[in-house]
Coordinates of C-alpha atoms in Angstrom, one line a residue:
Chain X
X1 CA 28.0 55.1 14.4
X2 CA 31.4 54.6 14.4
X3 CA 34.5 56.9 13.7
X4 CA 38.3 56.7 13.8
X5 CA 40.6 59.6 14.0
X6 CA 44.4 59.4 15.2
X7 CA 46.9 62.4 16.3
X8 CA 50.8 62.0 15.8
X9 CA 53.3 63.5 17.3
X10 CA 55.3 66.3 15.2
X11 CA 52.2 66.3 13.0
X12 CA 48.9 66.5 14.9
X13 CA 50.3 67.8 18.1
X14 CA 53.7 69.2 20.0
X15 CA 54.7 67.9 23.2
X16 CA 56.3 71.4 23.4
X17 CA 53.5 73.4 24.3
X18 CA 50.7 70.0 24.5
X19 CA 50.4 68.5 27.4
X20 CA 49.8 64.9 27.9
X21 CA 46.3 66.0 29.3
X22 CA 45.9 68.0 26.8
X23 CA 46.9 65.2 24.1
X24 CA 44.4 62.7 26.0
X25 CA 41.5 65.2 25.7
X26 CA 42.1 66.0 22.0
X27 CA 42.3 62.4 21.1
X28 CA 38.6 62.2 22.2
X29 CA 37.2 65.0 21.4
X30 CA 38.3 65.1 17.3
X31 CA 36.5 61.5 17.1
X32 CA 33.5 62.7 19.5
X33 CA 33.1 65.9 17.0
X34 CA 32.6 63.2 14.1
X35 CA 29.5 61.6 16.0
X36 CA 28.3 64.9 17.1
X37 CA 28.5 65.8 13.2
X38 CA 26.2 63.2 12.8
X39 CA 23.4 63.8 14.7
X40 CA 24.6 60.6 17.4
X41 CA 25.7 59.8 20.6
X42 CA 29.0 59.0 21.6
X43 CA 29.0 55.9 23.9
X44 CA 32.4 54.1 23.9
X45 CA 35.7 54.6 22.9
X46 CA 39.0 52.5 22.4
X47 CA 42.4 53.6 22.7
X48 CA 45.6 52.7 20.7
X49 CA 48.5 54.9 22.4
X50 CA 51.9 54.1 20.6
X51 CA 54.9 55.5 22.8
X52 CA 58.9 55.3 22.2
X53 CA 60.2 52.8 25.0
X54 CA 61.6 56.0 27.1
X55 CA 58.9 57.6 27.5
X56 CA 57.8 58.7 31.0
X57 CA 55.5 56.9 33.3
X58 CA 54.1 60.4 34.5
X59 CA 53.3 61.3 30.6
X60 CA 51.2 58.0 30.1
X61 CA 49.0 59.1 33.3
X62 CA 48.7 62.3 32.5
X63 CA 47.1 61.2 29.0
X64 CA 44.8 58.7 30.8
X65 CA 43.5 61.6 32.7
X66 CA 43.0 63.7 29.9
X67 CA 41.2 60.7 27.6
X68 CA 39.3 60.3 31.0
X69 CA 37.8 64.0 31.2
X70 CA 36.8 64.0 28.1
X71 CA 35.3 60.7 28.4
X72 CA 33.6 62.1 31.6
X73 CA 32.5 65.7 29.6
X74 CA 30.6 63.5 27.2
X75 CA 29.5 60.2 29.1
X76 CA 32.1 58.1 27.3
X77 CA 32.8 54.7 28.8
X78 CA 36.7 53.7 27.8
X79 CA 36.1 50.0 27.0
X80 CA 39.5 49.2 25.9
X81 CA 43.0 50.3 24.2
X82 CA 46.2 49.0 23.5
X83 CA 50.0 50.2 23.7
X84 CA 52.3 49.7 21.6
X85 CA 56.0 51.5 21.0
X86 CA 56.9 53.5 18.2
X87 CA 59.5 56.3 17.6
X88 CA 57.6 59.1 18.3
X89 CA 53.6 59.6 20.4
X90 CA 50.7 58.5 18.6
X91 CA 47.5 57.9 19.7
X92 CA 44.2 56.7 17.4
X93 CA 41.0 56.6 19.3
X94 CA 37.5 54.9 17.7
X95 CA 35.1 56.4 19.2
X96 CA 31.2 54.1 18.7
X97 CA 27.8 55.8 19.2
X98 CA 24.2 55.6 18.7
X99 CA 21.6 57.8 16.9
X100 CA 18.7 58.4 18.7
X101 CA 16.8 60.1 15.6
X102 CA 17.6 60.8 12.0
X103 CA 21.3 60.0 11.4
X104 CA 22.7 63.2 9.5
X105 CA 24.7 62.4 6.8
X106 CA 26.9 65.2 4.6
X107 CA 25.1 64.6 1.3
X108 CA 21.6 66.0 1.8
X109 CA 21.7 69.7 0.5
X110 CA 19.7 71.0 -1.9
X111 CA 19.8 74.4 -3.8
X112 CA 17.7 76.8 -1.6
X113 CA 18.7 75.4 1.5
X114 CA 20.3 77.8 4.0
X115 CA 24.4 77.3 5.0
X116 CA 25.0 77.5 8.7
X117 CA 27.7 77.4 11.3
X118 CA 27.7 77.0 14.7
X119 CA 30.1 79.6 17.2
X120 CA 33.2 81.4 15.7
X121 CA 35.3 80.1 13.6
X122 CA 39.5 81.1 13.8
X123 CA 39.8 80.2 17.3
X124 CA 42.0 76.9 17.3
X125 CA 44.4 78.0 14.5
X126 CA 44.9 81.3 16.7
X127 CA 45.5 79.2 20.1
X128 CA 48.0 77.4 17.8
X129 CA 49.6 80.6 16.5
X130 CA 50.0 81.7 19.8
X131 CA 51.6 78.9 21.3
X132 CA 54.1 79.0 18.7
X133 CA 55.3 82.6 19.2
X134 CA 55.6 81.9 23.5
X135 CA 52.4 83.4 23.5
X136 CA 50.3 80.3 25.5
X137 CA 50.2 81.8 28.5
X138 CA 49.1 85.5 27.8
X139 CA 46.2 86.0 29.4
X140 CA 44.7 87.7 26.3
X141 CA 44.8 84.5 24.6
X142 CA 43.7 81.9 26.8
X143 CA 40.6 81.5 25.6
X144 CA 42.0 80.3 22.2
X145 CA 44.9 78.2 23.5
X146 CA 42.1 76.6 25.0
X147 CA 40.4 75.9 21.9
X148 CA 43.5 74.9 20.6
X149 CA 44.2 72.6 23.7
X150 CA 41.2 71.2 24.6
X151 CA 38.7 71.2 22.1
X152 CA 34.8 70.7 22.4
X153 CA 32.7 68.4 20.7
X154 CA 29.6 69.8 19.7
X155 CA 27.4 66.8 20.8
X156 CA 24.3 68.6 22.4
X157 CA 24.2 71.1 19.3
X158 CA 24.4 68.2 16.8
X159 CA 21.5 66.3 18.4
X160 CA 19.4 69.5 18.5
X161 CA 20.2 69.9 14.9
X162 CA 19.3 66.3 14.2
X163 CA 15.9 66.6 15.0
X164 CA 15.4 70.5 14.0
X165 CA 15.3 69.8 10.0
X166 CA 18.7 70.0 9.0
X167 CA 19.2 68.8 5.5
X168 CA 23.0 67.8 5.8
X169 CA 25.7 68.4 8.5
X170 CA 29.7 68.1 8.6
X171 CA 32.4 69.4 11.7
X172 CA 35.0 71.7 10.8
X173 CA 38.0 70.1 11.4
X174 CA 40.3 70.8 8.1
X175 CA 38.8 74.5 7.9
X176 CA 35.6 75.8 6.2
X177 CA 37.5 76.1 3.0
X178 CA 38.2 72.6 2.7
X179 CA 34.9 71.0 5.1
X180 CA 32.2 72.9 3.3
X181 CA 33.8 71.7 0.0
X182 CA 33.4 68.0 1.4
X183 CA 29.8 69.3 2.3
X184 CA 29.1 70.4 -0.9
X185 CA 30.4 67.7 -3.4
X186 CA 28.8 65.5 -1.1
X187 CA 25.7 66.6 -2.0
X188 CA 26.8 68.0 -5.9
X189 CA 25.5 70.9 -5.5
X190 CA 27.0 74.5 -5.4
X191 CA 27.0 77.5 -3.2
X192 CA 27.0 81.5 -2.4
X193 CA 28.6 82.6 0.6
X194 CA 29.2 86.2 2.0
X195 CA 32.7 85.0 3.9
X196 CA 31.8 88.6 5.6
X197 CA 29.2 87.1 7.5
X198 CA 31.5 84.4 9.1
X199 CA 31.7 84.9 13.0
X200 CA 35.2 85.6 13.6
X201 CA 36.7 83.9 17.2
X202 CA 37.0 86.8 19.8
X203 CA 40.5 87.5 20.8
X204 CA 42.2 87.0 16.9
X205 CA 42.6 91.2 16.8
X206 CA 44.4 91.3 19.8
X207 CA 46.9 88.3 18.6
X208 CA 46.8 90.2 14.7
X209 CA 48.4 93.1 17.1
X210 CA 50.5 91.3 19.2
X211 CA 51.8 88.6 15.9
X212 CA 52.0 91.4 12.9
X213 CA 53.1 88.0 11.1
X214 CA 50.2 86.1 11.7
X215 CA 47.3 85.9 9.2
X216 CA 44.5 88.4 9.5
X217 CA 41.5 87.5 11.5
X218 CA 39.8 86.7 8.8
X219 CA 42.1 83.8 7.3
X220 CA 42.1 82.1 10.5
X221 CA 38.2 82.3 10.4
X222 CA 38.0 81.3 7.2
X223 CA 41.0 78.2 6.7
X224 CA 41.9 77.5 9.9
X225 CA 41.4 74.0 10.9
X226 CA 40.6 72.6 14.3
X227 CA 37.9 74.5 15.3
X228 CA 35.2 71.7 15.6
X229 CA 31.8 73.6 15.4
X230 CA 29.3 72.1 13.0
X231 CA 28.5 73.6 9.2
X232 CA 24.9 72.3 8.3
X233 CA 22.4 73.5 5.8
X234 CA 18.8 73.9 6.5
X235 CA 15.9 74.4 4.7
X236 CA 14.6 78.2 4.6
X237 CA 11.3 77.1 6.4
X238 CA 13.5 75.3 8.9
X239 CA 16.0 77.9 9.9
X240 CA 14.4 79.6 12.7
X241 CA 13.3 76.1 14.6
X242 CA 17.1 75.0 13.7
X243 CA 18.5 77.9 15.0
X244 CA 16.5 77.9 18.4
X245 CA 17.3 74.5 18.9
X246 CA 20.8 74.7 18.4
X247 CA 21.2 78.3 20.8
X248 CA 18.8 76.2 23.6
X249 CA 22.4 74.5 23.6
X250 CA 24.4 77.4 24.3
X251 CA 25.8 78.1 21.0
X252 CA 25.2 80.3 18.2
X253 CA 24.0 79.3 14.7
X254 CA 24.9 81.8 12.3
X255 CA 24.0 81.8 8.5
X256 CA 26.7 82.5 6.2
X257 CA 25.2 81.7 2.3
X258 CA 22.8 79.8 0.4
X259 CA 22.7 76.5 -1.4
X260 CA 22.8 76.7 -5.2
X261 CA 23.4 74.5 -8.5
X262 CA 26.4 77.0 -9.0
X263 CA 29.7 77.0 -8.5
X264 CA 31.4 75.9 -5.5
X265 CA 33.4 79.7 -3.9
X266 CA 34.4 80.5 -1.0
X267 CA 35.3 84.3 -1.4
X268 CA 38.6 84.3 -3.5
X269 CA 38.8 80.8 -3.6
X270 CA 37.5 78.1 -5.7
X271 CA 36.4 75.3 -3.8
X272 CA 36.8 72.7 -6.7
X273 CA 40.5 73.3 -6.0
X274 CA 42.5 69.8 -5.2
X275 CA 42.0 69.4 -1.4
X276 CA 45.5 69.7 -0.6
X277 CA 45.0 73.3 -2.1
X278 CA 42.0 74.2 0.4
X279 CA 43.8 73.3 4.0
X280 CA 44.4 75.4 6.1
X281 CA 48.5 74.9 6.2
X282 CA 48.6 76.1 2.9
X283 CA 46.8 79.1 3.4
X284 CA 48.8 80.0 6.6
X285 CA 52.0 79.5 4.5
X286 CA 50.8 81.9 2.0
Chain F
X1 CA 32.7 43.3 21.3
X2 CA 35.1 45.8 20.7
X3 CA 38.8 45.2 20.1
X4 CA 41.9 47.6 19.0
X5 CA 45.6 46.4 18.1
X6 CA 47.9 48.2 15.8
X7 CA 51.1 47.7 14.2
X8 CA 54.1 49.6 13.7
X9 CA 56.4 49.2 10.6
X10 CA 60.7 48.3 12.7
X11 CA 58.5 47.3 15.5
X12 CA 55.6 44.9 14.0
X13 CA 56.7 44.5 10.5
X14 CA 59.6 45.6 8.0
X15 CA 59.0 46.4 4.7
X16 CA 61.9 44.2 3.8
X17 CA 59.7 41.3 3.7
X18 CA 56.5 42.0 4.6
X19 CA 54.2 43.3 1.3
X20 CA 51.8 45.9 1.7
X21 CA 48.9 43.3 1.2
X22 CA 50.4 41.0 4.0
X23 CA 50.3 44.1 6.5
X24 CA 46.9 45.0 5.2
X25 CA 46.0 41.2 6.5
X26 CA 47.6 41.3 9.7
X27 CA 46.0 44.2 10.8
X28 CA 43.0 42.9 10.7
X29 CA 43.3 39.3 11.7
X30 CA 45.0 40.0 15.1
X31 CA 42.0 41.9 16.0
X32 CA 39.3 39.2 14.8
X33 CA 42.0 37.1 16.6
X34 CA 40.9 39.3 20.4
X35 CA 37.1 38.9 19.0
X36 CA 37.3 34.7 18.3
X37 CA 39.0 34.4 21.8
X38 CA 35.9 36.1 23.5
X39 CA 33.7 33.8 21.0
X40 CA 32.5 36.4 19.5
X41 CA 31.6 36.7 15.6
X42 CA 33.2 39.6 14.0
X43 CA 31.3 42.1 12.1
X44 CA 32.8 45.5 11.4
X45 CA 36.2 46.9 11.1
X46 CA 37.3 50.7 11.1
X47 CA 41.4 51.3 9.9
X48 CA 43.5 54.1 10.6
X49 CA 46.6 54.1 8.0
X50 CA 49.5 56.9 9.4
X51 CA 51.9 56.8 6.0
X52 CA 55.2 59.1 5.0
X53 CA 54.4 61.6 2.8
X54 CA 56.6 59.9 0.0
X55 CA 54.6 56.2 0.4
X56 CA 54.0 55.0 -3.1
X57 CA 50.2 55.1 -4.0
X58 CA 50.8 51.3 -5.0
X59 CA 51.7 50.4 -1.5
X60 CA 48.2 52.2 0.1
X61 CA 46.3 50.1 -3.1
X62 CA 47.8 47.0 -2.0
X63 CA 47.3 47.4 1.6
X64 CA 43.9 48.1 1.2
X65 CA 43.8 44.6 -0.8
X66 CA 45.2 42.7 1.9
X67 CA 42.3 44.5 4.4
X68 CA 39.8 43.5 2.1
X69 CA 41.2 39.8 1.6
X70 CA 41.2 39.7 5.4
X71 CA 37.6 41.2 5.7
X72 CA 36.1 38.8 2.7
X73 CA 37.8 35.9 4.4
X74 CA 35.6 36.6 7.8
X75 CA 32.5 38.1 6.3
X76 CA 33.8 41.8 7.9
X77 CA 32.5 45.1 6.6
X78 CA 34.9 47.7 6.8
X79 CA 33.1 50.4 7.0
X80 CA 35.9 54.1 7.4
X81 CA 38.6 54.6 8.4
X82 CA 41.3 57.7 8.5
X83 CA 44.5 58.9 6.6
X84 CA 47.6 60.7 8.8
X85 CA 51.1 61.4 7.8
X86 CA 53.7 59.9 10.1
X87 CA 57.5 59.3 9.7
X88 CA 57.0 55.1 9.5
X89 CA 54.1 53.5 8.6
X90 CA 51.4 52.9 11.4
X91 CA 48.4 50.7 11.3
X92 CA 45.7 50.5 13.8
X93 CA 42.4 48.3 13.4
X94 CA 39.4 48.5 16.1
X95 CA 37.1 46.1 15.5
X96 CA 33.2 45.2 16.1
X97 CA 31.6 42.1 17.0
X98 CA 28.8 40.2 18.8
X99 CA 28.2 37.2 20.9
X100 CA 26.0 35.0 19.4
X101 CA 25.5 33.2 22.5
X102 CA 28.3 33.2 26.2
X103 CA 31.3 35.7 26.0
X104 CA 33.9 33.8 27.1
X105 CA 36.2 35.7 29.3
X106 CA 39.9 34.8 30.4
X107 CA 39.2 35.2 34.4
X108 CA 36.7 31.5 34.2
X109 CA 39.5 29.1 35.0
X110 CA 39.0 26.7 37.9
X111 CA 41.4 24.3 39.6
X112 CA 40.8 20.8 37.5
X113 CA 40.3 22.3 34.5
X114 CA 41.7 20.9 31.6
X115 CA 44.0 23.6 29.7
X116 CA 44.1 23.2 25.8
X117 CA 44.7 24.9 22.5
X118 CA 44.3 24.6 19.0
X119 CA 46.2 23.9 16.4
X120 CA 50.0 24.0 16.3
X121 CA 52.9 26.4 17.8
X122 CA 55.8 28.6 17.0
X123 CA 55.0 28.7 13.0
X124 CA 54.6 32.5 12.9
X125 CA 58.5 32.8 15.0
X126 CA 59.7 30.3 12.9
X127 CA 58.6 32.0 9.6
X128 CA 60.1 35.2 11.2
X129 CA 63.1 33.9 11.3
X130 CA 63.5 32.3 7.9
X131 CA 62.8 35.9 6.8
X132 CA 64.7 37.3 8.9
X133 CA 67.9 35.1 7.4
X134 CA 66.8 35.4 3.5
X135 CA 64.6 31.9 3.4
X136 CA 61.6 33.4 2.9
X137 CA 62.0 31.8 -0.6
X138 CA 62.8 27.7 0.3
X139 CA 60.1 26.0 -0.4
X140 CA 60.7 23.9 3.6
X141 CA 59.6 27.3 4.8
X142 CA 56.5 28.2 3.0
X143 CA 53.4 27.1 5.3
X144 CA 55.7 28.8 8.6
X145 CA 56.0 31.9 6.5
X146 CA 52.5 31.9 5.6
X147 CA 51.4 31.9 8.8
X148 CA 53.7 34.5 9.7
X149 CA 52.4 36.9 7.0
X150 CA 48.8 36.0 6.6
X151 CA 47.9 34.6 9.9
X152 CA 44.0 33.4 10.8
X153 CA 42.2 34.1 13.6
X154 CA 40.4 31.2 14.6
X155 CA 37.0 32.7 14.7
X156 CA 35.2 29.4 14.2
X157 CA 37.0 27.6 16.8
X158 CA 36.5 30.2 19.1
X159 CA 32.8 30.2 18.3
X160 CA 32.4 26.6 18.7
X161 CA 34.6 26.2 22.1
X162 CA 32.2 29.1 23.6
X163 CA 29.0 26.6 23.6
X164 CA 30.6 23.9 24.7
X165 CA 31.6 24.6 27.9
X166 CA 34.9 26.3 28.0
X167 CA 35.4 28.3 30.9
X168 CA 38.2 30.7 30.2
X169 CA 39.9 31.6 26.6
X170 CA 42.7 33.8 25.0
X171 CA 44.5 33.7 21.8
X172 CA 48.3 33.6 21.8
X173 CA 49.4 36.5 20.5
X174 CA 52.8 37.3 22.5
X175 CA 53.5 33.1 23.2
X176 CA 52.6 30.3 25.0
X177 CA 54.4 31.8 28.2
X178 CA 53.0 35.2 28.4
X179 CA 49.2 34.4 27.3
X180 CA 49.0 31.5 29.8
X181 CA 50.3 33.9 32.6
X182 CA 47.6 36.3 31.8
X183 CA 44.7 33.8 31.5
X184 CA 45.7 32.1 34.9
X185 CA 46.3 35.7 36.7
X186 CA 43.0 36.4 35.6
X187 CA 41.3 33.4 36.7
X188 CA 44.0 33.5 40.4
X189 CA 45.1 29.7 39.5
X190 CA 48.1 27.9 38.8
X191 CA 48.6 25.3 36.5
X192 CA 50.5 22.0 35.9
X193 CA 51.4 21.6 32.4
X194 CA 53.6 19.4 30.6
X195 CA 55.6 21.1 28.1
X196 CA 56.2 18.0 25.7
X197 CA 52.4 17.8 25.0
X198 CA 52.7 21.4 23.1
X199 CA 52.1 20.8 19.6
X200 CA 55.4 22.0 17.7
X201 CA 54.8 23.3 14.4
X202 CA 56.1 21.0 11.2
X203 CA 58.6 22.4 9.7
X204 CA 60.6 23.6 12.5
X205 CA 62.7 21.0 12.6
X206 CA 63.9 20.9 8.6
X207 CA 64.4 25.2 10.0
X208 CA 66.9 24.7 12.9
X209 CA 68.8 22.7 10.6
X210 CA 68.7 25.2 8.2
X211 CA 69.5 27.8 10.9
X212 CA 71.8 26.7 13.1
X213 CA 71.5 29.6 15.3
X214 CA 67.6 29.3 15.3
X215 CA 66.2 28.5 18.9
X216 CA 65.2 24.7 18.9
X217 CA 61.5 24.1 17.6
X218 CA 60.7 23.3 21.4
X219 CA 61.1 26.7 22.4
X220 CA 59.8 28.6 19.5
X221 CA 56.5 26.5 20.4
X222 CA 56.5 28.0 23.7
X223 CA 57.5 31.5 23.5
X224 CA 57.2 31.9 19.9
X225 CA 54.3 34.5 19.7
X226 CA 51.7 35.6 16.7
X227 CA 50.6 32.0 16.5
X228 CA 46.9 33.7 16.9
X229 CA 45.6 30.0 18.5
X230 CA 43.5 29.8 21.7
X231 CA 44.3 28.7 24.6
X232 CA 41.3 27.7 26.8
X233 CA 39.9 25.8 29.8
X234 CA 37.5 23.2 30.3
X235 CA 36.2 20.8 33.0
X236 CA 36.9 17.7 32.2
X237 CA 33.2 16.7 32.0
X238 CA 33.4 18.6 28.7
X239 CA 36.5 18.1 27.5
X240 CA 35.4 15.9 24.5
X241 CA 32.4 18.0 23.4
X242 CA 34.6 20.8 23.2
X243 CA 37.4 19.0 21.7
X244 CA 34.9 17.3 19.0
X245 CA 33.5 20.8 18.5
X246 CA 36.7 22.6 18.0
X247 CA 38.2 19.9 15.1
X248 CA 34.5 19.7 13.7
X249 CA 35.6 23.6 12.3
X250 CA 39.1 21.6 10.7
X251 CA 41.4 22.7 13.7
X252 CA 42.8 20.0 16.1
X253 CA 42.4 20.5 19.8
X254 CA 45.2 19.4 22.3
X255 CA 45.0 19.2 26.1
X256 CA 48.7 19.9 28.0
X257 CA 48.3 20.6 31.1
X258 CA 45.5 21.2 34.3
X259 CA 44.4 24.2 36.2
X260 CA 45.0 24.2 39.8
X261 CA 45.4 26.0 43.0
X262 CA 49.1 26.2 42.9
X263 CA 52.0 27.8 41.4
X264 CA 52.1 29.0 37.9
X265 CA 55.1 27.4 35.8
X266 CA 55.4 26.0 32.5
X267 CA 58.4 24.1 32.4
X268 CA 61.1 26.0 34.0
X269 CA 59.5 28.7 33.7
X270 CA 58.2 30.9 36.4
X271 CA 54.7 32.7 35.0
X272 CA 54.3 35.1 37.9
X273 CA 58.0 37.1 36.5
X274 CA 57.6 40.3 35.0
X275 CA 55.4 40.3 31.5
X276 CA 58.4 41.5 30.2
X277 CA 60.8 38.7 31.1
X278 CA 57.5 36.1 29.8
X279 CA 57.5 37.5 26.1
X280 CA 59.1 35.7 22.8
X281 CA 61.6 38.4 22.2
X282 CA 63.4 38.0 25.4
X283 CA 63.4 34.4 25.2
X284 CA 64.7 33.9 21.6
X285 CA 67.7 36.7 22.7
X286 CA 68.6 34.5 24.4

C-alpha cells in the first residue's frame, strides 16, 4: 500500500497557532489514516519538507521531532526525505505499508449493507475554530485543539475492521458530507442516513456558547473535515462482530444509515452535488 | 528502494521555458535517477501536484503527459497521487524500486579505486543557460536543452555497473563537485582526479561563443549539476568488465581519477568546504 498526502502552509496549516511539532505529526498521521483506511500497516515513510531559505534551524527540529512521534505512535521507520526551499512551508510525506489480510478498498457496498463510523465526528474543525478565535489554550477545548493538532490514525480500528466483514471502508478527512459521497459513488450505490444519529465530538456545545459565530455542533459533525475516523459499511449479519472488533480497539463504531440503490442525501444535502459543493469550507462559510 | 525529490516552480523550473509536460518528466526522472544510482530497477511512482487555484486545466493535462512519458519510458506504474492548492506550483515524486541483485551504496569506496562516470557533463547547465538567454530555439543548442528539460536517469547503466563490481555509486544531480564530495565522505577517502579527463559536453563550446558571459565548457562540466550521470568506483581488477558493461547499455564510461587515503580535491577545489560553497549555483555566480 502506498499513499501520498502533502500539507502547505497558509492552506493545510498556520504556523500561527501549529507548531513545528505539531506540523511534523500531522504530516504522518493524514497519510497513516489513508493505510489505516485500508485495512494495512503503515511501515515506512519519506519525507519531502520545502522551507523558505530563512527559516529557523529550531523550526526544522522541532518538525523532525514531531514526524518522529508519530512515526514512533505507529512503528514507522523514516527511511528517507528531502529538503528543498520554497516561499512558504510545505511538507508531502508517502507513507508505504503492508496488508496483512483482505486489503479494503472504497468500492464494496452493496444495498443492505449497514453505514458505520468510528468515534465522534466535529472534533478537528472545532479545535480549528477555536484556535482561530484565541481560544487554543482554554482548557475547555483542549481536547479538540488536540484533535486538530495532532491527529490519530485509526490503524488498530482499521485492521480489526479488515478482518471483521466490512464490505468497504474510507477515512474522513474532507468531512462526511464529501467522504461518504466518495464511498458511495465508489461503489454506485445510494444511501439513507439519520444525520441525527451522528456522534457529535464532546466539547462543540461549550465552544457553540463560547463562539455564538461558529457553526452549530451539528455542522461541524456533519462537514467538518479533519477528523480522521473511519466510515465503513458492513453487512447486517456482520455488524455486531464488526463492531466488537473495532471497540476491542478502544473506539466506538456507531451506525448512522443504511445502503440503498437510492439516492445519494445527507440530511439537506444532496450528495451528487459537485465536490467543491460538499467540503467542509463551504459549509463553514455558509 | 525508496526515493523522494521534488521540485519547485522560481526554484527548480520557470514556466518561462519549461512546459508543463517537461516538468511532468523531470519529476520523475530525478527520482529513477536516486533508484539507478543504488542499481536498483524502478517500479512504482506516487506524485503529489500543489497548483494555484487559477492553473489552467491544460497545464495539469500536460503534466500528467510528461509523468506518463517518463513512466512508459522506464516501465513505471504510477499508481496515486494527491492534489493541493499552493501559491507556485510544487511537485514531489517518491518513488519504488527493487534490487535485482547488490544495492550499491555510496559509502563502498576504497583507496585504489578507480573513479568513473558515464556519459558526458554540464549539458543540462548549459541548456539552462541557453534558456535562460532566449536560445532555447538555435538549433546548436537543441541536444543541451534536451537534456535539460527531459533528462534520463540512467537506470540501465546503473543496473549493469551493480553486477560488475562497482563498489560505491551516486548520480550527479547538484555537479561534479558536490556529488564527488558526498560519495568520498561517505566512503572516508580522498581522491586524485584529473580534471581534463571529464568528459565536456558537445556543444558547449559553439555556447560560450554564443554566450560570452557563459562560464567556460570546462567548468560547467564540473559544477554544472542535473547531468543525472553516475559517478562510481571500481577496483581496477574490474574496471573493464564494468566499463564494457556500462557502454554495452549505449552509454560510454570514462575513468578520471583514483580513490585514495588522502585529501579530497578536484582541481583547485577543496571537497571537504561547506556543501554550500561545492554546489553549481555558487560556482557559475561566479
Amino acid at each position: 500500500l502506498v499513499t501520498v498526502d502533502g500539507l502547505v502552509e497558509g492552506v493545510d496549516f498556520d504556523r500561527g497557532y501549529c507548531a513545528p511539532g505539531d506540523v511534523g505529526w500531522k504530516s504522518v498521521a493524514v497519510n497513516l489514516s489513508d493505510i489505516a483506511a485500508m485495512g494495512g500497516v503503515p511501515r515506512y515513510c519519506v519525507v519531502m519538507l520545502a522551507l523558505p531559505p530563512d527559516t529557523e534551524v529550531s523550526w526544522v527540529e522541532d518538525f523532525l521531532t514531531g514526524v518522529l512521534e508519530a512515526c514512533a505512535r505507529w512503528d514507522v521507520d523514516l527511511v528517507g526525505g528531502d529538503l528543498s526551499s520554497a516561499p512558504q512551508i510545505s511538507v508531502t510525506v508517502t507513507a508505504i505499508g503492508t496488508a496483512p489480510g483482505l486489503v479494503i478498498a472504497r468500492s464494496g457496498a452493496s444495498p443492505g449493507d449497514v453505514i458505520c463510523i468510528t468515534g465522534e465526528l466535529g472534533a478537528s474543525a472545532g479545535g480549528l475554530t477555536a484556535l482561530q478565535h484565541g481560544l487554543g489554550d482554554d482548557p475547555r477545548f483542549q481536547g479538540l485543539v488536540a484533535r486538530h493538532l495532532r491527529p490519530e490514525a485509526r490503524v488498530e480500528a482499521g485492521l480489526a475492521l479488515a478482518s471483521s466483514g466490512v464490505t468497504s471502508m474510507i477515512d474522513i478527512s474532507d468531512g462526511l458530507g464529501l467522504d461518504l459521497a466518495r464511498l458511495l459513488r465508489a461503489g454506485g450505490v445510494g444511501c439513507s442516513i439519520d444525520p441525527d444519529k451522528v456522534p457529535v465530538a464532546a466539547g462543540l456545545t461549550d465552544l457553540h456558547e463560547a463562539v455564538p459565530d461558529a457553526p452549530e455542533p451539528s455542522r461541524l459533525a456533519l462537514s467538518g473535515g479533519e477528523d480522521f475516523e473511519l466510515l465503513w459499511t458492513v453487512p447486517p449479519g456482520d455488524l455486531a462482530r464488526a463492531r466488537e472488533s473495532c471497540e476491542q480497539t478502544g473506539l466506538a463504531a456507531t451506525a448512522i444509515g443504511e445502503v440503498t440503490s437510492g439516492r445519494r442525501t445527507l440530511g439537506a444535502l444532496d450528495l451528487d452535488e459537485p465536490e467543491e459543493d460538499l467540503g467542509w469550507d463551504h459549509l463553514l462559510a455558509r
